[in-house]
Tab-separated table of C-alpha atoms and ligand atoms in Angstrom:
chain	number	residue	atom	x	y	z
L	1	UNK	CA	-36.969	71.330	141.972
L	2	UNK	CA	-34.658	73.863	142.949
L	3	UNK	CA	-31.341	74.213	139.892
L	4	UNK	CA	-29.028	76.965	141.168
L	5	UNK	CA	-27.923	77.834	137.214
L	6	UNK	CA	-24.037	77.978	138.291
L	7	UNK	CA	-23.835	75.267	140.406
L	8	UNK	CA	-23.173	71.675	138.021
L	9	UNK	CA	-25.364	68.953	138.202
L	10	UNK	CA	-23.571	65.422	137.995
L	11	UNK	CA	-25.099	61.830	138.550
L	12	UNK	CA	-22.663	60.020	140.119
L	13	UNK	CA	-22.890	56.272	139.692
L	14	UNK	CA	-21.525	54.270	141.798
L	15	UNK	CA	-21.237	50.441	140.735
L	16	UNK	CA	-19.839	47.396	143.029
L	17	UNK	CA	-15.841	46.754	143.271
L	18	UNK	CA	-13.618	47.676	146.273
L	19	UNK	CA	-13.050	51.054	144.890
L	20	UNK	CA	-16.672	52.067	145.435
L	21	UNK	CA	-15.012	53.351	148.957
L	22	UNK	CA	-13.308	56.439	146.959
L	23	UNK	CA	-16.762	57.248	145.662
L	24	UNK	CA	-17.421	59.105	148.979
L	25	UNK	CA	-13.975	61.440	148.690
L	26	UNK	CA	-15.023	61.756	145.008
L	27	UNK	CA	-18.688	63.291	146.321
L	28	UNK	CA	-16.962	65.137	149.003
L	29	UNK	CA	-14.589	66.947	146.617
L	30	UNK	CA	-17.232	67.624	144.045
L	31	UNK	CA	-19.545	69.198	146.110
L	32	UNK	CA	-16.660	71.072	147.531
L	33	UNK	CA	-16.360	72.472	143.893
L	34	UNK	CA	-19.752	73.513	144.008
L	35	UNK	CA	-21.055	70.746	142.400
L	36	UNK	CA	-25.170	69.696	142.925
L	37	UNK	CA	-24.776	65.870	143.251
L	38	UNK	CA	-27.389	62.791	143.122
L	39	UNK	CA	-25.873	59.523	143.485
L	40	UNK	CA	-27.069	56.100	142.412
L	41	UNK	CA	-26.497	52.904	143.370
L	42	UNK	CA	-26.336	49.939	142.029
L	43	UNK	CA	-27.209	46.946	144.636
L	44	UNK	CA	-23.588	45.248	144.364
L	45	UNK	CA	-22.127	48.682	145.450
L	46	UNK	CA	-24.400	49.156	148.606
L	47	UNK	CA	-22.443	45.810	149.733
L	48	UNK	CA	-19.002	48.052	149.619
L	49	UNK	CA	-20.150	51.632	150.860
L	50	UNK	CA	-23.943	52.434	152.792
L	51	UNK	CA	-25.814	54.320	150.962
L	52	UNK	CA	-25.919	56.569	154.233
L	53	UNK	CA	-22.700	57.389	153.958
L	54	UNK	CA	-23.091	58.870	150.527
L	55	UNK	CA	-26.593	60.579	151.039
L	56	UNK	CA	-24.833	62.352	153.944
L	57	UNK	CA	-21.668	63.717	152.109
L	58	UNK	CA	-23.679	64.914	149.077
L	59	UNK	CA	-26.829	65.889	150.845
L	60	UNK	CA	-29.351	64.045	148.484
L	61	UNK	CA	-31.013	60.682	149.044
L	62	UNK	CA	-28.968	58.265	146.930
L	63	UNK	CA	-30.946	56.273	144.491
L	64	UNK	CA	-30.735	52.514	144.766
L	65	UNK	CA	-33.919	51.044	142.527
L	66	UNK	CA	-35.672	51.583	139.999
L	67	UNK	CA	-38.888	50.821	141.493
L	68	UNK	CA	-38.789	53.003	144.836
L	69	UNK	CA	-42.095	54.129	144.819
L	70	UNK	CA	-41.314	57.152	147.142
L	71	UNK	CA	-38.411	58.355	145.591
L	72	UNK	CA	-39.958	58.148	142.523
L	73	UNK	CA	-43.160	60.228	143.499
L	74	UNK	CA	-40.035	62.868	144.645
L	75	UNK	CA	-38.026	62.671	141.260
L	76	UNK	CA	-38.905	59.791	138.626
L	77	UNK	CA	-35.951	58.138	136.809
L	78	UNK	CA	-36.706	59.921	133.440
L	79	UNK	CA	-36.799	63.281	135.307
L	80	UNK	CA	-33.530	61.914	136.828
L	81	UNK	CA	-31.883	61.495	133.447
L	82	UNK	CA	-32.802	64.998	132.276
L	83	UNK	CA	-31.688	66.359	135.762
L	84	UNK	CA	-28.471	65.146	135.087
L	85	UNK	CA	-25.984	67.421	133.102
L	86	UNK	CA	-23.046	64.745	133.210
L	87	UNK	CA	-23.199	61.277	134.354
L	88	UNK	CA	-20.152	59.880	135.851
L	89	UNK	CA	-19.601	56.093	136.635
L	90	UNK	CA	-17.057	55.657	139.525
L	91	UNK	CA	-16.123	52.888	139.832
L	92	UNK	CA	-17.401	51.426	136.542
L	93	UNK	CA	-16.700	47.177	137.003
L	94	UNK	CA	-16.683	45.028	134.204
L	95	UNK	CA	-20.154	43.807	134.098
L	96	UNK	CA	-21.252	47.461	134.463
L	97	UNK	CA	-19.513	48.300	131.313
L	98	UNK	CA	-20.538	45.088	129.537
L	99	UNK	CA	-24.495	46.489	130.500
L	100	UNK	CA	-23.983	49.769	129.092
L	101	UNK	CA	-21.973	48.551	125.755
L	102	UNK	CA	-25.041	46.440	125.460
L	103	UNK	CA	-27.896	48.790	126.399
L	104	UNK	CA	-29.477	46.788	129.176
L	105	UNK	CA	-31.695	48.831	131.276
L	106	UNK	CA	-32.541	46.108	134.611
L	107	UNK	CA	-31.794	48.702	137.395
L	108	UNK	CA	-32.303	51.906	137.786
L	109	UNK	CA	-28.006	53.207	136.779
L	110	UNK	CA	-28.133	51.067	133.738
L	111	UNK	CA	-31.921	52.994	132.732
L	112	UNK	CA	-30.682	56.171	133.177
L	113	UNK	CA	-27.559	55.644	131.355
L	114	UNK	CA	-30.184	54.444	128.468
L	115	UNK	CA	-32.261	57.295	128.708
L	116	UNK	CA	-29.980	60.184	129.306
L	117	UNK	CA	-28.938	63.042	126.707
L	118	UNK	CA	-26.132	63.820	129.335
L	119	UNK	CA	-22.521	62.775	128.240
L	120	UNK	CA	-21.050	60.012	129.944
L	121	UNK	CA	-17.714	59.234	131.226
L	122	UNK	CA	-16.303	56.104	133.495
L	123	UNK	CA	-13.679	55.400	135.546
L	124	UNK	CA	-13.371	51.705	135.381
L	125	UNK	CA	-12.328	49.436	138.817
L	126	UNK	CA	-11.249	45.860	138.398
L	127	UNK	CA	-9.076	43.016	138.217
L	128	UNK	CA	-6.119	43.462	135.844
L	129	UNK	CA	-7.160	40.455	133.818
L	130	UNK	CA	-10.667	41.612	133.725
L	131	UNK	CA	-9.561	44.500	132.711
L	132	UNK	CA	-7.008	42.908	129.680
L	133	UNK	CA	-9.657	40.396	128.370
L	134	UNK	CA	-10.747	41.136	125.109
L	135	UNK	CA	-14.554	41.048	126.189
L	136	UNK	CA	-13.811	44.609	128.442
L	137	UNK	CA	-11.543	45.706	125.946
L	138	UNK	CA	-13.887	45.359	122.880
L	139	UNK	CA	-16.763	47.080	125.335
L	140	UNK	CA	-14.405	49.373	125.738
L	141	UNK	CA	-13.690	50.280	122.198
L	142	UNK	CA	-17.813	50.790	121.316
L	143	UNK	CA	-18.462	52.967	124.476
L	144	UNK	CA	-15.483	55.497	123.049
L	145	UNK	CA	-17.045	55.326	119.593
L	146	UNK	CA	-20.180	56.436	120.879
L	147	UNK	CA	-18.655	59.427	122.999
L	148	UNK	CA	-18.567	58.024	126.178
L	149	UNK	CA	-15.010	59.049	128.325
L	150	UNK	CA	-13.016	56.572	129.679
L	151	UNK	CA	-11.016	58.453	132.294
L	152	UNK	CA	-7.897	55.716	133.746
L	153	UNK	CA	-7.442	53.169	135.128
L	154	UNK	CA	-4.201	53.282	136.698
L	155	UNK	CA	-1.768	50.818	137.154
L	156	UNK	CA	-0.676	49.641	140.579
L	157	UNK	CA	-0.846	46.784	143.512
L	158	UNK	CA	-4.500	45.658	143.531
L	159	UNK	CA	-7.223	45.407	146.330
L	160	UNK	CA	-7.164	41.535	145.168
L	161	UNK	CA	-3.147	41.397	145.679
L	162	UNK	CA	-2.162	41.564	142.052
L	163	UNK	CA	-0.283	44.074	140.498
L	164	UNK	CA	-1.066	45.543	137.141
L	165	UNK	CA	-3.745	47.844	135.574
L	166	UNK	CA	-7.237	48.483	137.108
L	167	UNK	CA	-7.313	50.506	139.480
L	168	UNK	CA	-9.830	53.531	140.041
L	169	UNK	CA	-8.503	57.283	139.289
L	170	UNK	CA	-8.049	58.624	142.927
L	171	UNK	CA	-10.582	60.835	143.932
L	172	UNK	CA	-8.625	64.254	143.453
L	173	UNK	CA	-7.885	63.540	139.490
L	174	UNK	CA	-11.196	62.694	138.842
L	175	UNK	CA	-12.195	65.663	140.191
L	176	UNK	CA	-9.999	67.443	137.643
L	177	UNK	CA	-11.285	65.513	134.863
L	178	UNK	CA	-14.724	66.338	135.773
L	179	UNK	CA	-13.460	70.083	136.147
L	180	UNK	CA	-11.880	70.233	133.107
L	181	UNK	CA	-14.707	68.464	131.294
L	182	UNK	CA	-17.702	71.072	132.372
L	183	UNK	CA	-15.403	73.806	130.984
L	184	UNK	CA	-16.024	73.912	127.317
L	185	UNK	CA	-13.034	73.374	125.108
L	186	UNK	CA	-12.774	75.361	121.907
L	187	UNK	CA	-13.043	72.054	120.049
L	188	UNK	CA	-16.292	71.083	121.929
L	189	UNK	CA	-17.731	68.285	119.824
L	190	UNK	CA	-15.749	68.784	117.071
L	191	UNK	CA	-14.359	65.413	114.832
L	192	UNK	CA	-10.625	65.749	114.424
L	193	UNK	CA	-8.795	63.012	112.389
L	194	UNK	CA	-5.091	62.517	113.268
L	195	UNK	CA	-2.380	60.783	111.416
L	196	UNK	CA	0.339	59.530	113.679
L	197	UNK	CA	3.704	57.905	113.702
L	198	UNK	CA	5.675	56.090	110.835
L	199	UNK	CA	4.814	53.507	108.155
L	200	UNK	CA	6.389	50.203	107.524
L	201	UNK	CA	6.688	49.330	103.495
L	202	UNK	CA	7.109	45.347	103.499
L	203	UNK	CA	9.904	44.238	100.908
L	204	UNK	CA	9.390	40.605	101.620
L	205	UNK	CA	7.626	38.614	104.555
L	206	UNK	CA	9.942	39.161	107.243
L	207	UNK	CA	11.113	42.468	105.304
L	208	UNK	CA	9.977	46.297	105.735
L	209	UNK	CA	11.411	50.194	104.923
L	210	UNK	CA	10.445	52.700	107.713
L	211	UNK	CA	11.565	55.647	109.335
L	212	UNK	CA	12.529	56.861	112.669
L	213	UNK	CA	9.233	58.633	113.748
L	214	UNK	CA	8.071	57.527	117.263
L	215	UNK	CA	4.417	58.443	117.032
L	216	UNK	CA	4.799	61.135	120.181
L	217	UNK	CA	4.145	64.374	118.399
L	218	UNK	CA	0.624	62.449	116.769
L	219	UNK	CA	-0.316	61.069	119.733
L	220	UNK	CA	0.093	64.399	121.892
L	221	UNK	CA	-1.889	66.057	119.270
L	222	UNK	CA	-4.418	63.691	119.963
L	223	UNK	CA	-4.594	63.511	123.638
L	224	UNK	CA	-4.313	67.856	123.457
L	225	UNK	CA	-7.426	67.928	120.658
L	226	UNK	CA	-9.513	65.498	123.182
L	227	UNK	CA	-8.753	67.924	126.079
L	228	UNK	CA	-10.246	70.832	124.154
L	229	UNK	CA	-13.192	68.914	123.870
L	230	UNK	CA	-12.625	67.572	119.955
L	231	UNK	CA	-13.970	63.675	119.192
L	232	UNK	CA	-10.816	62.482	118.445
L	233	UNK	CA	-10.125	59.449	115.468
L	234	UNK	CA	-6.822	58.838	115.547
L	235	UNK	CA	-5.318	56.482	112.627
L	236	UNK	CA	-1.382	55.397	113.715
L	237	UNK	CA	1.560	53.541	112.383
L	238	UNK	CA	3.269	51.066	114.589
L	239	UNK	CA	4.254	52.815	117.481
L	240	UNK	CA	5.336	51.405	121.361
L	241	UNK	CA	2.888	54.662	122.766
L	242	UNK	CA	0.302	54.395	125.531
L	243	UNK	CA	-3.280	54.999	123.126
L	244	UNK	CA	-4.246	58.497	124.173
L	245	UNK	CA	-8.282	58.905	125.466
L	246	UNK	CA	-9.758	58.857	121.928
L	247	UNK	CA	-13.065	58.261	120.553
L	248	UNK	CA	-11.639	55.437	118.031
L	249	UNK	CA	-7.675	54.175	117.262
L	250	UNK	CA	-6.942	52.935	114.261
L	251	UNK	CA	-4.056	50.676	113.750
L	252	UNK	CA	-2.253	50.749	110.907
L	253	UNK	CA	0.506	49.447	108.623
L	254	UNK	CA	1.427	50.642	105.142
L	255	UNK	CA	1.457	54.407	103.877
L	256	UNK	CA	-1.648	52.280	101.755
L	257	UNK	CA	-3.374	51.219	104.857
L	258	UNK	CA	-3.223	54.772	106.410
L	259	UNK	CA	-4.557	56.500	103.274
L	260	UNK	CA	-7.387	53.754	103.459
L	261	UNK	CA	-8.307	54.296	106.601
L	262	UNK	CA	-7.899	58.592	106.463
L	263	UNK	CA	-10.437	58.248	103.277
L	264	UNK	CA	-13.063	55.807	104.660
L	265	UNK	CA	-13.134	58.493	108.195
L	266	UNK	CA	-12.456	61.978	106.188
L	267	UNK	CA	-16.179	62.718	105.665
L	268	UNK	CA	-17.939	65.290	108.158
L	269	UNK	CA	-14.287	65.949	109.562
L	270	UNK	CA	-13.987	69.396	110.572
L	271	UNK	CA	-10.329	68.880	111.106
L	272	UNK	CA	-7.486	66.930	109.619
L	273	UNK	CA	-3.754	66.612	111.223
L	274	UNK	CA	-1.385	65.034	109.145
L	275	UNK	CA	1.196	64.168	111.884
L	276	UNK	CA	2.195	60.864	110.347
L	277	UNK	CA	5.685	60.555	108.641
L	278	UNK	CA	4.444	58.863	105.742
L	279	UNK	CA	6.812	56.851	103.760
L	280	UNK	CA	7.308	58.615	100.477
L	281	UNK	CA	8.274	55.197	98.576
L	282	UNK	CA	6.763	52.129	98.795
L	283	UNK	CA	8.736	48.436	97.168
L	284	UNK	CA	7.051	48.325	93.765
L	285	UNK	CA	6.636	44.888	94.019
L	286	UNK	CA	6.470	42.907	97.662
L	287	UNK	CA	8.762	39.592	97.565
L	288	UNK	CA	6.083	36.305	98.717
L	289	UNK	CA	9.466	34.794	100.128
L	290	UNK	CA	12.113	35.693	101.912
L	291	UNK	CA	14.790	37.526	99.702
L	292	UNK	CA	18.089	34.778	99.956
L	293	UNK	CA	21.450	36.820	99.794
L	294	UNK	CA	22.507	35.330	96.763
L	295	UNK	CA	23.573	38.639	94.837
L	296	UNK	CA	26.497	40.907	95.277
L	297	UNK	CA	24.351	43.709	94.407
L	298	UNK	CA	20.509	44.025	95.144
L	299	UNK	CA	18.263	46.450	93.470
L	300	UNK	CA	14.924	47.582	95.084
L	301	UNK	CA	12.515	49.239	92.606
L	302	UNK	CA	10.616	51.941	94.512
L	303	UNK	CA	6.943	53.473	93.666
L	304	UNK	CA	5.597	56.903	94.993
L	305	UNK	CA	2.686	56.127	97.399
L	306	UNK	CA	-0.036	58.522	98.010
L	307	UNK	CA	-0.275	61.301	99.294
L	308	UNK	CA	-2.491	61.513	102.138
L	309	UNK	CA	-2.385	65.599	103.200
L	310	UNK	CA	-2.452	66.902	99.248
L	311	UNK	CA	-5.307	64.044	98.970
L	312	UNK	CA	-7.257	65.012	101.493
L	313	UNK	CA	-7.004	69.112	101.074
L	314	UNK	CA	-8.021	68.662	96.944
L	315	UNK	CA	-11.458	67.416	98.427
L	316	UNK	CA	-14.228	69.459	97.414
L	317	UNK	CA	-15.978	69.734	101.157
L	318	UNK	CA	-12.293	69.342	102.973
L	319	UNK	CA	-11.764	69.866	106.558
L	320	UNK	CA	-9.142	72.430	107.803
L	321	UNK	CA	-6.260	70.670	106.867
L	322	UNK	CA	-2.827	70.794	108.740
L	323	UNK	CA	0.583	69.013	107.718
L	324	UNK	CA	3.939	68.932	109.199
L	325	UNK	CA	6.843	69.732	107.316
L	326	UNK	CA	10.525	67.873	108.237
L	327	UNK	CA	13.121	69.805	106.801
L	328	UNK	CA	17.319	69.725	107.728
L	329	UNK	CA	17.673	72.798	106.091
L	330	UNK	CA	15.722	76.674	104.955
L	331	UNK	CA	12.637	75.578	107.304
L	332	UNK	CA	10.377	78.428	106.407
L	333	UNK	CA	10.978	78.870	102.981
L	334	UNK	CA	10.354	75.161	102.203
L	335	UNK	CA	7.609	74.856	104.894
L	336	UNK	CA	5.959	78.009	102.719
L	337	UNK	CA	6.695	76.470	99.498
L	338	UNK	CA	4.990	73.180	100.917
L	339	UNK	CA	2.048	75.199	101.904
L	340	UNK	CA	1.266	76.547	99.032
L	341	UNK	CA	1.882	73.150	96.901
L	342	UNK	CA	-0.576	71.253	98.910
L	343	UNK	CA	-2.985	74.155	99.445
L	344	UNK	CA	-3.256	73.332	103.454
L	345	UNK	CA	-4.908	75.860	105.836
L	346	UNK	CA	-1.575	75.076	108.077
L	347	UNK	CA	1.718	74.101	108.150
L	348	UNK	CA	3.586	72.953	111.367
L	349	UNK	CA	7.229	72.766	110.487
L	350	UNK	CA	10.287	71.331	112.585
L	351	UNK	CA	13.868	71.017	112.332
L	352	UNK	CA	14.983	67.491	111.799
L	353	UNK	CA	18.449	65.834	111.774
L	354	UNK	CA	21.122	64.194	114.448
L	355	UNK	CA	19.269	64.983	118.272
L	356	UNK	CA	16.841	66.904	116.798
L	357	UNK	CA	13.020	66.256	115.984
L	358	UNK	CA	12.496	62.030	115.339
L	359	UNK	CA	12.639	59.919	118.698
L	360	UNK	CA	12.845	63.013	121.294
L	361	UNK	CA	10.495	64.669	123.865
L	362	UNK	CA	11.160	67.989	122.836
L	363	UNK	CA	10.902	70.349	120.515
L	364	UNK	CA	10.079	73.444	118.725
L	365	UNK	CA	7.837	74.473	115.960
L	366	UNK	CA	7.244	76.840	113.480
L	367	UNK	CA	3.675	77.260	112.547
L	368	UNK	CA	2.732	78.703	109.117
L	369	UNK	CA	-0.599	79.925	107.842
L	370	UNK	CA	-1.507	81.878	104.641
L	371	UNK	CA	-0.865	85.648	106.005
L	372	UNK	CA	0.378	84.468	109.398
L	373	UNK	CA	3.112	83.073	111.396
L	374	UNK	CA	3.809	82.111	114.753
L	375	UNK	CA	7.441	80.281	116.613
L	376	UNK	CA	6.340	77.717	119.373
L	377	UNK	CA	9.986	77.883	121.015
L	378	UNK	CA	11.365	74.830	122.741
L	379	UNK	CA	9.355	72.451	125.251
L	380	UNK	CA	7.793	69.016	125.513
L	381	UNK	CA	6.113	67.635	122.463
L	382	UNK	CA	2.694	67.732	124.738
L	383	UNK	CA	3.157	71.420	125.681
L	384	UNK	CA	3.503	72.045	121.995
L	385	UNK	CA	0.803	69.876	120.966
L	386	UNK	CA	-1.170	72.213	122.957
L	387	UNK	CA	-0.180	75.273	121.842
L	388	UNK	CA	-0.472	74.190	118.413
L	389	UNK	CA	-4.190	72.468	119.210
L	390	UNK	CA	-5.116	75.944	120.506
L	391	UNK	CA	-3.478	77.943	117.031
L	392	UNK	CA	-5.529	75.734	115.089
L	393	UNK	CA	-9.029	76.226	117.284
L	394	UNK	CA	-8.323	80.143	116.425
L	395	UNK	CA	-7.638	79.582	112.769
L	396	UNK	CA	-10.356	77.229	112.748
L	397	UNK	CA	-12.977	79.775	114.154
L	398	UNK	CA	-11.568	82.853	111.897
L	399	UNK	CA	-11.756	80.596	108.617
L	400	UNK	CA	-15.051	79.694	109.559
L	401	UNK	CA	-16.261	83.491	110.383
L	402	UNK	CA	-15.064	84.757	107.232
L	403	UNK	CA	-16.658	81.991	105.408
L	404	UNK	CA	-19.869	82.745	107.288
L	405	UNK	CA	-19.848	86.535	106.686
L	406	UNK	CA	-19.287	86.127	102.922
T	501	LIG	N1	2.185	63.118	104.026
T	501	LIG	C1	1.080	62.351	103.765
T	501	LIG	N2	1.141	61.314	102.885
T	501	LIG	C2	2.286	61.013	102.252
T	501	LIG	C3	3.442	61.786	102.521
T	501	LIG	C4	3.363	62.832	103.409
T	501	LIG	O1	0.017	62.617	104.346
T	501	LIG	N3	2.325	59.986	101.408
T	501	LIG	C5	2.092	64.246	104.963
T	501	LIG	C6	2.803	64.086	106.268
T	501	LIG	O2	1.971	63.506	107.248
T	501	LIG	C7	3.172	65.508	106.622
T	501	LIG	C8	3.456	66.119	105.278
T	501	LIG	O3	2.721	65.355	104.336
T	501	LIG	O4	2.093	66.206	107.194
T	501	LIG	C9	4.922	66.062	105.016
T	501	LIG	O5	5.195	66.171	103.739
T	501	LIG	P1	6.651	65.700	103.213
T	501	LIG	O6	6.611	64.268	102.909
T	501	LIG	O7	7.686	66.197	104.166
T	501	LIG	O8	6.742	66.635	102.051
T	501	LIG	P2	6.839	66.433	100.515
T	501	LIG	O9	5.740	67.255	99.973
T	501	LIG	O10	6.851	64.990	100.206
T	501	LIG	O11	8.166	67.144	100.199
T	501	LIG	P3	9.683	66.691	100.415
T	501	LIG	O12	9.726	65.196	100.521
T	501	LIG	O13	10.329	67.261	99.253
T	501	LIG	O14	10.117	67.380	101.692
C-alpha cells in the first residue's frame, strides 16, 4: 500500500441519518486538503447516500461489511484500523454512539472503532430529543472521558421538521476541525484541570452567599486549552455557559465541593488553572430551615474555606499551577505579593470593579511569572484565554527543560 508521508490518512465513517448526504461535501473538501480518505459504511447509511457516490469523490472503494471477502483480501479490517491516522464519524446517530459507548463490534465501523489506536472524533446527526435524552447524553459523557471529540451539533430547523439541537456540523467546519486537529497543539495530550466560575455558600435551604463571576473567563480557558490539544477536566460553579468540548465537566456547588472535586482529579495533572472565584467565607453553620425575619439585627458567623490554588501548589508532585488575582487597586504589586504567598508558577491578574472584569466579554490581563512579565491588552475573554493558554504552553515547556537539564 502506497502512504504518501504528507498527505493525512482519515477513516471517514459514515453512519445512517439524513445528514449522511453532507458526508460527500465533507470527502470532497478533505481530499481537496490533501487528505488520503477511506470511507465506511454502515448499512443504514447506504439507504441515504450510494456508496458510489462516495467511492467516486474520494477515489477509494468504500467499505460496507465486515465480511467482504474481496475487499478484505485488498486491505483486512485490522490493517484498516492501523491505516487509519484519525477516524471521523459523520454523521454519528444515536444508536451509533450508543455502539461505540458500549464497545459492540457487529459491523465492520463499529470493529474498527474497537480496534483502532487512531483518535476518534464524531459529529453527531439526530433528532433533538434523541439528542436531549439522558441515554445519548450519558453516552456522550463516557466517549469524552475516554478522549473521543465530540465536534457540534448545531442547533437549527430539522430534516424531521423540528427545531432545536442536532444537526450535523456543515461540511466546511468540519473540515476545520479536522484541520486544526492534525496540527499538533502545544498541549497535545496533556491533562489540564480548570476551575471555573463562582461558588454558592448555602445559609439556609432556600439561602446562599456568592459572587458575581459568570464562569466566561474559566470556560474560555477551557475551550482555548482543548484547542491546543490539552485533555481538558473542567470542575465549574453554577454558571448559565454553553459546556465547552471537554474531556469531563464537573458540576459543582460549594467552595467545599470544588476543592473535593480539584483533589480527587489533581493527580497526574500536568496543569492546574485556578479560574474559579472561590468564595473566601463560607456560613459556619448552615440553617436546616428557613431563617424567619424575626430579628432587627441578624448576625452571620463566617469560616475561611479552603484554599484550593495554595492547596494544590504545596503538593509534593504539583502540576504547573496558575491563579488569577482580582484586585480594585496596585494590580502588580499585589498580584506579585500573591505569587509569591502561594508559590504558583503563574499569576494572571485583572482589574476588577464597576464595568470592569465580573459579568463582561472583555478584558485585559496582566500575566506574572517568577522573572517575567507580560500585558495581554484589551480583547474578548476567548482571545485572551488564548493568549494566556499559549504563555502557559511556553512556561510550561521552559520549566520542564530546565528541570530536565538539571
Ligand atoms: N482560590 C482558590 N480557593 C479559594 C480561594 C481562592 O482556589 N478558596 C483561587 C482563585 O481561583 C484564584 C486565586 O485563588 O485563582 C485568587 O485568590 P484571591 O482569593 O483573590 O486571593 P487571596 O489570596 O485570598 O487574597 P485577597 O483575598 O487578599 O485578595
Amino acid at each position: 500500500m502506497q502512504v504518501h508521508p504528507a498527505r493525512p490518512r482519515i477513516l471517514l465513517g459514515v453512519t445512517g441519518g439524513i445528514a449522511a448526504y453532507k458526508a460527500a461535501e465533507l470527502v470532497r473538501r478533505l481530499r481537496a486538503m490533501g487528505a488520503e480518505v477511506q470511507v465506511v459504511m454502515t448499512k443504514a447509511a447506504t439507504r441515504f447516500v450510494t456508496p458510489w457516490t462516495l467511492q467516486a469523490l474520494s477515489g477509494r472503494p468504500v467499505r460496507t461489511r465486515l465480511w467482504d471477502q474481496t475487499a478484505e483480501a485488498a486491505m483486512g479490517h485490522i490493517e484498516l484500523a492501523r491505516w487509519a491516522e484519525r477516524v471521523v464519524i459523520a454523521p454519528a446517530s444515536a444508536d451509533f454512539l450508543a455502539k461505540l459507548r458500549a464497545g459492540l463490534a457487529d459491523d465492520l465501523l463499529s470493529t474498527l472503532c474497537l480496534a483502532t489506536e487512531a483518535p476518534i472524533a464524531v459529529a453527531p446527526a439526530m433528532n433533538r430529543r434523541m439528542w436531549r435524552h439522558p441515554a445519548t447524553q450519558e453516552n456522550l459523557a463516557v466517549l469524552k472521558k475516554r478522549g473521543v471529540q465530540v465536534w457540534g451539533p448545531a442547533t437549527g430547523a430539522q430534516a424531521c421538521g423540528e427545531t432545536g439541537p442536532g444537526r450535523m456540523l456543515e461540511a466546511a467546519e468540519l473540515c476545520e476541525r479536522i484541520r486544526a486537529w492534525l496540527r499538533p497543539g502545544p498541549l497535545n495530550g496533556k491533562r489540564v484541570l480548570i476551575t471555573a466560575g463562582p461558588t454558592r455558600e448555602a445559609i439556609d435551604p432556600v439561602r446562599f452567599l456568592s459572587n458575581r463571576s459568570s464562569g466566561k473567563m474559566g470556560y474560555a480557558l477551557a475551550q482555548a486549552a482543548a484547542e491546543a490539544g490539552a485533555q481538558v477536566v473542567l470542575v465549574s460553579g453554577p454558571t448559565a455557559l454553553a459546556p465547552p468540548p471537554v474531556a469531563e465537566l464537573v458540576r459543582v456547588e460549594s467552595a467545599k465541593e470544588m476543592y473535593e472535586a480539584v483533589m480527587a482529579r489533581v493527580e497526574n495533572t500536568a496543569i492546574f488553572i485556578a479560574a474559579a472565584a472561590v468564595a473566601d467565607y463560607t456560613p459556619a453553620v448552615v440553617q436546616p430551615h428557613k431563617i424567619k425575619k424575626e430579628t432587627e439585627w441578624l448576625h452571620l458567623e463566617l469560616v475561611k474555606t479552603q484554599d484550593i490554588l495554595a492547596e494544590v501548589a504545596r503538593r509534593p508532585k504539583r502540576p504547573f499551577t496558575v491563579g488569577f488575582a482580582a484586585e480594585t487597586e496596585r494590580l502588580e504589586e499585589h498580584a506579585r505579593a500573591k505569587l509569591e504567598r502561594k508559590g504558583l508558577d503563574m499569576i494572571a491578574a485583572n482589574k476588577v470593579g464597576k464595568g470592569v472584569g465580573f459579568e463582561v466579554d472583555e478584558n485585559c490581563l496582566w500575566v506574572l511569572w517568577p522573572g517575567g512579565a507580560r500585558r495581554l491588552p484589551l480583547a474578548s475573554k476567548l482571545t485572551l484565554a488564548r493568549q494566556l493558554v499559549a504563555l502557559i504552553a511556553e512556561r510550561y515547556a521552559a520549566k520542564n527543560s530546565a528541570k530536565d537539564s538539571r
